[in-house]
């Protein structure tokens, strides 16, 4: 353990630990440093906190230096056990910001654990599940029904990133995201698929560099016409020309993550999802 | 604006702002306080930073109190513009932790923007997209092919939460997650679907309170036999009995979020995804 990694980083939470890990990783990305990651979720009793202390201190001993410990513990008693016993470098992510906010807002914090209490009664959560179902049914142009209910309709050539982006928009933002492939038949007609025409305002296009597209398609169908660079070049050129003619906003997914694509789409099509 | 909301909270980032918003919201959840949320992503030039300053200061004036401003800005020059000009309560999420870490680790931070640089070259990102595709093809027992490649196979009655959980495990953790419904035919035979038997070790069950299941199913098919409380009670009892006989680990999704379900599954089936 000590040889492979310079140091271990712990993410400790009374909930899932997703917030601690997301944020901690963003901070660690600022360093040229590959630590071992240990997420310890659901640390919601004093007993479990004592186990955590033993685990962290054991690692400190084995590695010969103190682990970095990100915590998003809400329960004061549990946090205290960690603070008192743990021989790590403690970065208490909640306490650091909650205390100044208590002063600024003139109110005490409620020490509520997790983002997800009483999920079964939450409209937001319900809408999110509905959106996932909608996006599955409307993946890859499978259904034209209820397209007027869609919040956004993604178009693009096969393997340009439509499916993961749709599912991400549904899962993280509760957006009903349909997606529709642009196929050679559309290019011959030089028109958008007719089912989409009434919904032009909520259409967003994804494009991609032909070289990258050819790579991706070759993984699926090696040495096919479908994956050939010539064909990818043709399809991408046709798709971009079509989107330009139809006045559809689009972006290139070549070097972008799902999260970056989704954020750009929100800015363009659903800015109210960034301000609410 | 001033009447509906007590105060506006900004999330400002040179990347997507997802980290700032996730973490900021976790902190705000500690307060009985419903602010207006404004996420400002891709603030990656000094010009955009000046626009942000104007926007925040305008809101401060209209609302008559200073907005709360969470920033995850990596670029020092851009952060400086905000620090100098902005009449909000600035919570600099990176600076707060990055500086102590520089000392602890004995190295300078690299001020790299975002988690997602050169996505097209990242194996981790590639695996995530592959996992999403796998999970889509293996949703709802659609395919028995390549089940040996699955990292986890979720089973449960219809509408117990299998699909959103599978997609979340794929999207967030790069896990190839198949899911398989348990249906009346399986209950008659009193056996797991035969395609699953060789993979018992990676099966995880989802169950749900019959009352809640009936509610969910009634939204889809009102007043059907499928949605009736009697039928839901029968299916859930049969499914739980089957999982117990087969020695399958399971949990109840009734009050749990996708994130909580997924984290529990990781702990049980893929603990190495929490330690890496």
XYZ file of C-alpha atoms in Angstrom:
552
model
C 0.000 0.000 0.000
C 2.677 2.462 1.025
C 4.734 1.737 -2.051
C 2.031 2.183 -4.666
C 0.525 5.343 -3.254
C 2.134 8.266 -1.591
C -0.855 8.887 0.581
C -4.488 7.947 1.229
C -7.374 10.409 1.057
C -10.579 9.642 2.966
C -14.047 11.026 2.213
C -16.232 10.634 5.280
C -19.930 11.395 5.398
C -23.062 10.563 7.361
C -24.829 10.344 3.968
C -23.660 8.829 0.676
C -20.367 10.710 0.682
C -20.961 11.773 -2.927
C -20.724 15.466 -2.078
C -17.511 14.926 -0.110
C -15.959 12.917 -2.916
C -17.069 15.236 -5.740
C -15.758 18.286 -3.992
C -12.650 16.649 -2.575
C -11.712 15.309 -5.997
C -12.125 18.753 -7.552
C -9.653 20.081 -5.003
C -7.238 17.172 -5.419
C -7.303 17.702 -9.203
C -5.341 20.882 -8.482
C -2.352 18.769 -7.481
C -0.069 16.452 -9.475
C -0.673 13.720 -7.001
C -2.331 10.300 -7.266
C -3.507 9.324 -3.815
C -5.492 6.236 -2.860
C -9.200 7.129 -2.449
C -11.386 5.702 0.301
C -15.022 6.784 0.515
C -16.685 5.906 3.823
C -20.442 6.532 3.494
C -23.233 6.311 6.079
C -21.018 7.070 9.096
C -24.073 7.886 11.177
C -23.300 6.506 14.630
C -20.601 7.195 17.216
C -19.604 3.532 16.954
C -18.947 3.813 13.254
C -16.999 7.014 13.888
C -14.695 5.147 16.270
C -14.136 2.477 13.595
C -13.264 5.249 11.126
C -10.727 6.678 13.564
C -9.068 3.269 13.893
C -9.012 2.821 10.105
C -7.525 6.255 9.431
C -4.927 5.901 12.170
C -3.944 2.451 10.932
C -3.332 3.881 7.463
C -1.358 6.779 8.955
C 0.921 4.258 10.638
C 1.364 2.005 7.584
C 2.027 4.881 5.200
C 4.160 6.849 7.616
C 2.366 10.128 6.987
C -0.994 11.545 7.874
C -3.896 10.842 5.469
C -5.971 13.712 4.100
C -9.503 13.446 5.494
C -12.401 15.306 3.845
C -15.539 15.224 5.972
C -19.095 16.357 5.320
C -20.392 15.243 8.707
C -23.442 17.081 9.915
C -23.816 15.389 13.284
C -21.678 17.291 15.767
C -21.156 14.355 18.115
C -19.853 12.140 15.301
C -17.620 14.877 13.917
C -16.228 15.354 17.431
C -15.141 11.704 17.621
C -13.236 12.120 14.360
C -11.735 15.459 15.387
C -10.586 14.103 18.741
C -9.170 10.759 17.653
C -8.098 10.968 14.041
C -4.418 11.432 13.154
C -5.226 12.721 9.660
C -5.244 16.194 8.167
C -8.893 17.029 8.732
C -10.674 19.198 6.162
C -14.122 19.779 7.661
C -16.012 20.937 4.594
C -19.315 21.763 6.257
C -18.096 23.415 9.438
C -15.772 25.666 7.475
C -18.631 27.289 5.587
C -21.648 26.642 7.809
C -20.406 28.715 10.737
C -19.784 31.935 8.741
C -23.160 31.416 7.038
C -24.941 31.130 10.385
C -23.630 34.579 11.221
C -24.418 36.048 7.802
C -27.955 34.631 7.672
C -28.620 35.247 11.349
C -29.904 31.707 11.897
C -28.692 28.392 13.266
C -28.101 25.462 10.949
C -30.374 22.454 11.422
C -27.739 19.693 11.166
C -29.861 17.706 8.737
C -28.102 14.714 7.232
C -28.023 14.304 3.476
C -29.771 15.882 0.553
C -32.346 13.168 0.201
C -34.691 13.006 3.172
C -38.249 11.711 2.415
C -37.559 11.085 -1.241
C -40.874 9.304 -1.785
C -42.724 12.523 -0.984
C -40.542 14.860 -3.046
C -42.039 16.242 -6.271
C -38.573 17.064 -7.562
C -37.482 13.466 -7.106
C -40.650 12.167 -8.728
C -40.081 14.433 -11.748
C -36.542 13.154 -12.050
C -37.715 9.517 -12.250
C -40.407 10.496 -14.773
C -37.782 12.272 -16.851
C -35.533 9.185 -16.885
C -38.429 7.060 -18.091
C -39.324 9.610 -20.766
C -35.738 9.763 -21.994
C -35.485 5.975 -22.212
C -38.693 5.695 -24.242
C -37.518 8.519 -26.503
C -33.954 7.324 -26.954
C -32.646 7.084 -30.512
C -35.913 8.197 -32.144
C -37.733 5.137 -30.789
C -40.951 7.048 -30.268
C -42.553 10.194 -31.682
C -45.323 10.168 -29.088
C -45.531 13.026 -26.626
C -42.639 14.932 -28.184
C -44.518 18.090 -27.204
C -43.789 17.090 -23.586
C -40.035 16.996 -24.218
C -37.937 19.759 -22.672
C -35.180 19.223 -25.186
C -34.652 17.073 -28.282
C -31.070 16.224 -29.170
C -30.166 15.452 -32.766
C -26.951 14.260 -34.361
C -25.346 11.414 -36.260
C -25.084 7.989 -34.673
C -22.498 7.964 -31.812
C -22.208 11.716 -31.438
C -23.092 11.507 -27.722
C -26.881 11.926 -27.739
C -27.834 9.017 -25.485
C -25.509 9.655 -22.512
C -26.308 13.372 -22.654
C -30.075 12.758 -22.673
C -29.850 10.395 -19.725
C -27.640 12.809 -17.808
C -30.037 15.720 -18.387
C -32.891 13.534 -17.143
C -31.093 12.069 -14.149
C -29.367 15.189 -12.862
C -31.733 17.935 -13.975
C -35.113 16.216 -14.329
C -35.307 17.294 -17.965
C -37.394 15.223 -20.371
C -34.731 14.777 -23.028
C -35.569 12.951 -26.258
C -32.948 12.165 -28.853
C -33.195 11.540 -32.553
C -30.541 10.265 -34.933
C -29.819 12.054 -38.208
C -29.456 9.293 -40.787
C -28.532 9.046 -44.483
C -32.218 9.111 -45.434
C -32.573 12.545 -43.815
C -29.493 13.745 -45.687
C -30.975 12.633 -49.010
C -34.207 14.484 -48.326
C -32.068 17.373 -46.997
C -34.633 17.873 -44.257
C -34.994 17.277 -40.548
C -37.012 14.172 -39.652
C -40.586 15.383 -40.137
C -41.665 14.489 -36.583
C -39.221 17.085 -35.296
C -40.222 20.051 -37.431
C -42.949 21.331 -35.059
C -40.469 21.264 -32.162
C -37.591 23.185 -33.698
C -37.188 25.579 -30.787
C -36.233 22.852 -28.368
C -33.910 20.986 -30.702
C -30.204 21.055 -29.926
C -27.587 19.467 -32.161
C -24.483 17.458 -31.243
C -21.665 17.129 -33.712
C -18.225 15.543 -33.495
C -14.922 15.476 -35.366
C -15.105 12.826 -38.133
C -11.749 11.338 -37.005
C -13.015 10.807 -33.462
C -16.371 9.503 -34.698
C -14.622 6.957 -36.883
C -12.585 5.771 -33.875
C -15.722 5.347 -31.754
C -17.649 3.563 -34.491
C -14.718 1.260 -35.248
C -14.871 -0.078 -31.716
C -18.426 -1.178 -32.360
C -18.226 -2.289 -35.996
C -14.589 -2.611 -37.006
C -13.743 -1.954 -40.653
C -17.353 -1.301 -41.622
C -18.529 1.255 -44.146
C -20.427 2.789 -41.186
C -17.171 3.400 -39.311
C -14.996 4.434 -42.242
C -13.482 7.884 -42.086
C -14.935 8.761 -45.504
C -18.444 7.922 -44.408
C -18.033 9.706 -41.058
C -16.800 12.820 -42.877
C -19.785 12.736 -45.185
C -22.325 12.211 -42.405
C -20.878 14.936 -40.186
C -20.738 17.431 -43.084
C -24.329 16.642 -44.061
C -25.577 16.846 -40.479
C -23.853 20.177 -39.851
C -25.196 21.596 -43.119
C -28.692 20.478 -42.199
C -28.514 22.010 -38.722
C -27.176 25.233 -40.173
C -30.012 25.414 -42.703
C -32.614 24.665 -40.034
C -31.173 27.283 -37.676
C -30.500 24.730 -34.931
C -27.976 25.522 -32.209
C -25.247 22.913 -31.868
C -21.898 22.147 -30.328
C -19.060 19.727 -30.916
C -18.783 16.942 -28.339
C -15.309 15.794 -29.424
C -13.370 16.809 -26.319
C -16.271 17.541 -23.962
C -17.566 15.539 -21.037
C -21.262 14.736 -20.647
C -21.378 17.300 -17.839
C -19.931 20.050 -20.016
C -22.274 19.251 -22.910
C -25.278 19.193 -20.565
C -24.372 22.516 -18.946
C -24.038 24.199 -22.349
C -27.421 22.814 -23.444
C -29.038 24.123 -20.262
C -27.587 27.574 -20.927
C -28.995 27.585 -24.453
C -32.343 25.831 -24.124
C -33.331 25.903 -20.472
C -31.546 28.811 -18.776
C -34.188 28.706 -16.033
C -32.652 25.406 -14.900
C -29.556 27.358 -13.940
C -31.586 30.065 -12.166
C -34.393 28.900 -9.945
C -37.496 39.294 -7.023
C -36.913 40.826 -3.617
C -40.383 39.867 -2.412
C -40.354 36.209 -3.440
C -36.908 35.356 -2.170
C -35.057 36.507 0.860
C -31.734 36.295 -0.898
C -29.912 35.068 -3.995
C -27.113 32.505 -3.931
C -24.635 32.402 -6.823
C -22.481 29.445 -7.856
C -19.588 30.684 -9.970
C -17.126 28.432 -11.747
C -14.680 28.427 -14.639
C -16.007 24.922 -15.430
C -19.552 23.571 -15.381
C -20.271 24.815 -11.859
C -21.626 21.381 -10.927
C -19.157 20.968 -8.079
C -19.930 24.450 -6.746
C -23.663 23.837 -6.885
C -23.548 20.308 -5.439
C -21.432 21.362 -2.520
C -23.108 24.745 -2.010
C -26.527 23.089 -1.955
C -25.364 20.552 0.626
C -24.325 23.446 2.829
C -27.495 25.446 2.210
C -29.567 22.360 3.101
C -28.360 22.965 6.664
C -30.515 26.101 6.797
C -34.293 26.606 6.771
C -33.923 29.039 3.960
C -35.123 29.012 0.355
C -32.861 31.328 -1.636
C -32.935 31.932 -5.370
C -30.187 29.874 -7.090
C -28.088 31.205 -9.941
C -25.407 28.967 -11.460
C -22.919 30.846 -13.653
C -20.779 28.268 -15.498
C -17.783 28.735 -17.801
C -16.629 32.048 -16.253
C -13.220 31.642 -17.849
C -12.216 35.159 -18.904
C -11.631 38.409 -17.056
C -14.378 39.978 -19.161
C -16.929 37.422 -18.004
C -15.761 37.967 -14.428
C -16.521 41.686 -14.728
C -20.002 40.832 -16.028
C -20.483 38.545 -13.019
C -19.483 41.353 -10.665
C -22.076 43.648 -12.250
C -24.756 40.953 -12.023
C -24.051 40.149 -8.364
C -23.902 43.809 -7.384
C -27.145 44.540 -9.196
C -28.869 41.766 -7.244
C -27.338 43.064 -3.996
C -28.902 46.449 -4.711
C -32.332 45.132 -5.698
C -32.585 42.750 -2.744
C -31.095 45.140 -0.267
C -28.702 42.570 1.182
C -25.564 40.893 0.004
C -25.922 37.678 -2.012
C -24.076 34.532 -0.968
C -21.454 33.678 -3.607
C -19.915 30.204 -3.787
C -16.935 30.087 -6.134
C -14.832 27.208 -7.430
C -12.610 29.428 -9.579
C -9.185 28.031 -10.284
C -7.813 30.942 -12.282
C -6.316 33.411 -9.839
C -6.753 36.457 -12.072
C -10.459 35.772 -12.536
C -10.985 35.092 -8.839
C -9.245 38.383 -8.101
C -11.757 40.335 -10.216
C -14.602 38.786 -8.235
C -12.869 39.315 -4.889
C -12.124 42.948 -5.667
C -15.439 44.004 -7.161
C -18.183 41.811 -5.807
C -20.427 43.044 -2.990
C -21.496 39.520 -2.017
C -20.495 37.209 0.806
C -17.709 35.328 -0.950
C -17.182 31.666 -0.068
C -14.073 30.660 -2.006
C -14.368 26.890 -1.900
C -11.101 26.033 -3.589
C -8.804 28.614 -2.000
C -10.020 27.673 1.447
C -8.766 24.105 1.133
C -6.132 24.314 -1.593
C -3.775 26.561 0.376
C -3.571 24.339 3.484
C -3.133 21.321 1.187
C -0.228 22.975 -0.626
C 1.539 23.218 2.702
C 0.618 19.692 3.793
C 1.607 18.072 0.496
C 4.650 20.280 0.024
C 3.684 21.152 -3.548
C 2.054 23.961 -5.484
C -1.385 23.476 -7.012
C -1.555 23.556 -10.796
C -4.665 25.752 -11.192
C -6.185 23.372 -13.721
C -9.771 24.164 -14.659
C -12.404 21.459 -14.369
C -12.387 17.744 -13.841
C -12.786 16.911 -17.483
C -9.753 17.938 -19.499
C -9.075 15.819 -22.624
C -12.069 13.576 -22.135
C -11.626 11.872 -25.497
C -8.311 10.430 -24.307
C -9.484 9.292 -20.881
C -9.949 5.565 -20.320
C -12.160 6.240 -17.321
C -14.475 8.363 -19.447
C -14.523 5.766 -22.215
C -15.469 3.052 -19.720
C -18.280 5.207 -18.414
C -19.802 5.579 -21.903
C -19.401 1.831 -22.501
C -21.134 1.148 -19.190
C -24.092 3.368 -20.126
C -24.486 1.530 -23.422
C -24.272 -1.842 -21.667
C -26.880 -0.827 -19.115
C -29.278 0.381 -21.813
C -28.993 -2.863 -23.777
C -29.459 -4.862 -20.564
C -32.345 -2.818 -19.167
C -35.431 -4.724 -18.029
C -34.092 -8.136 -19.007
C -33.965 -7.167 -22.692
C -30.827 -9.170 -23.318
C -29.101 -12.180 -21.760
C -25.992 -11.714 -23.890
C -22.714 -10.867 -22.187
C -24.210 -11.085 -18.688
C -20.815 -12.390 -17.600
C -19.455 -8.924 -18.390
C -21.938 -7.279 -16.014
C -20.536 -5.808 -12.798
C -23.909 -6.024 -11.108
C -27.356 -7.394 -11.988
C -30.319 -5.790 -10.249
C -33.502 -7.785 -9.769
C -36.903 -6.819 -8.410
C -40.578 -6.471 -9.302
C -41.613 -3.980 -11.977
C -41.243 -0.343 -10.770
C -39.037 -1.114 -7.787
C -36.346 1.295 -9.012
C -34.078 -0.966 -11.078
C -33.761 1.170 -14.210
C -32.781 4.526 -12.665
C -30.369 2.759 -10.319
C -28.691 0.844 -13.162
C -28.266 3.989 -15.230
C -26.905 5.910 -12.264
C -24.350 3.173 -11.484
C -23.245 3.239 -15.123
C -23.130 7.005 -15.514
C -21.514 7.927 -12.214
C -19.403 4.877 -11.476
C -18.779 3.285 -14.873
C -20.379 0.048 -13.661
C -21.920 -2.288 -16.227
C -25.271 -2.686 -14.518
C -27.889 -5.028 -15.993
C -31.375 -5.282 -14.564
C -33.928 -8.039 -14.685
C -37.567 -7.974 -13.655
C -39.020 -10.630 -11.383
C -42.388 -11.525 -12.899
C -45.362 -13.759 -11.994
C -43.947 -16.560 -14.148
C -40.813 -16.640 -11.977
C -42.976 -16.734 -8.853
C -44.902 -19.750 -10.192
C -41.703 -21.620 -10.912
C -40.386 -20.354 -7.549
C -37.012 -19.840 -9.159
C -34.802 -17.029 -10.343
C -34.881 -16.453 -14.124
C -32.585 -19.206 -15.382
C -30.262 -16.809 -17.240
C -29.319 -15.291 -13.871
C -28.472 -18.443 -11.964
C -24.782 -18.585 -13.037
C -24.327 -14.952 -11.917
C -25.781 -15.153 -8.429
C -22.825 -13.469 -6.761
C -23.336 -10.204 -8.572
C -27.106 -10.079 -8.193
C -28.556 -7.435 -5.920
C -32.277 -7.179 -5.151
C -34.478 -4.106 -4.847
C -37.727 -4.308 -2.970
C -40.331 -1.693 -2.044
C -43.327 -1.257 0.258
C -46.440 -2.600 -1.497
C -48.381 0.601 -0.680
C -45.762 2.778 -2.366
C -45.458 0.371 -5.311
C -49.204 0.517 -5.847
C -49.073 4.339 -5.883
C -46.284 4.335 -8.479
C -47.960 1.747 -10.688
C -51.315 3.549 -10.474
C -49.749 6.611 -12.085
C -48.852 4.482 -15.071
C -51.885 2.175 -15.296
C -54.668 3.537 -13.110
C -57.065 1.020 -11.587
C -55.361 -1.944 -13.222
C -54.908 -5.356 -11.674
C -51.151 -4.662 -12.094
C -51.371 -1.602 -9.833
C -53.815 -2.973 -7.269
C -52.593 -3.114 -3.700
C -53.483 -6.822 -3.481
C -51.364 -7.672 -6.487
C -48.477 -5.479 -5.332
C -48.545 -7.174 -1.914
C -48.457 -10.579 -3.560
C -45.605 -9.706 -5.953
C -43.462 -8.098 -3.263
C -43.971 -11.030 -0.874
C -43.104 -13.532 -3.604
C -40.051 -11.563 -4.725
C -38.727 -11.187 -1.190
C -39.277 -14.899 -0.501
C -37.435 -15.777 -3.697
C -34.472 -13.524 -2.886
C -34.296 -14.920 0.621
C -34.268 -18.504 -0.676
C -31.609 -17.679 -3.257
C -29.418 -15.916 -0.692
C -29.493 -12.627 -2.595
C -28.693 -9.395 -0.779
C -31.412 -6.776 -1.104
C -32.659 -3.459 0.233
C -35.914 -1.543 0.260
C -35.985 1.487 -2.036
C -39.179 2.967 -0.579
C -37.702 6.090 0.992
C -34.248 6.024 -0.605
C -32.807 8.184 -3.359
C -31.028 6.693 -6.367
C -27.752 7.941 -4.865
C -28.362 6.182 -1.549
C -29.387 2.928 -3.246
C -26.329 3.058 -5.521
C -23.928 3.722 -2.652
C -25.320 0.773 -0.684
C -24.977 -1.513 -3.718
C -21.363 -0.426 -4.177
C -20.623 -1.233 -0.540
C -22.098 -4.713 -0.931
C -21.077 -5.768 -4.447
C -18.187 -3.548 -5.526
C -16.446 -2.211 -2.408
C -13.354 -1.542 -4.551
C -15.324 1.238 -6.251
C -15.289 3.086 -2.949
C -11.567 2.406 -2.436
C -9.300 2.894 -5.401
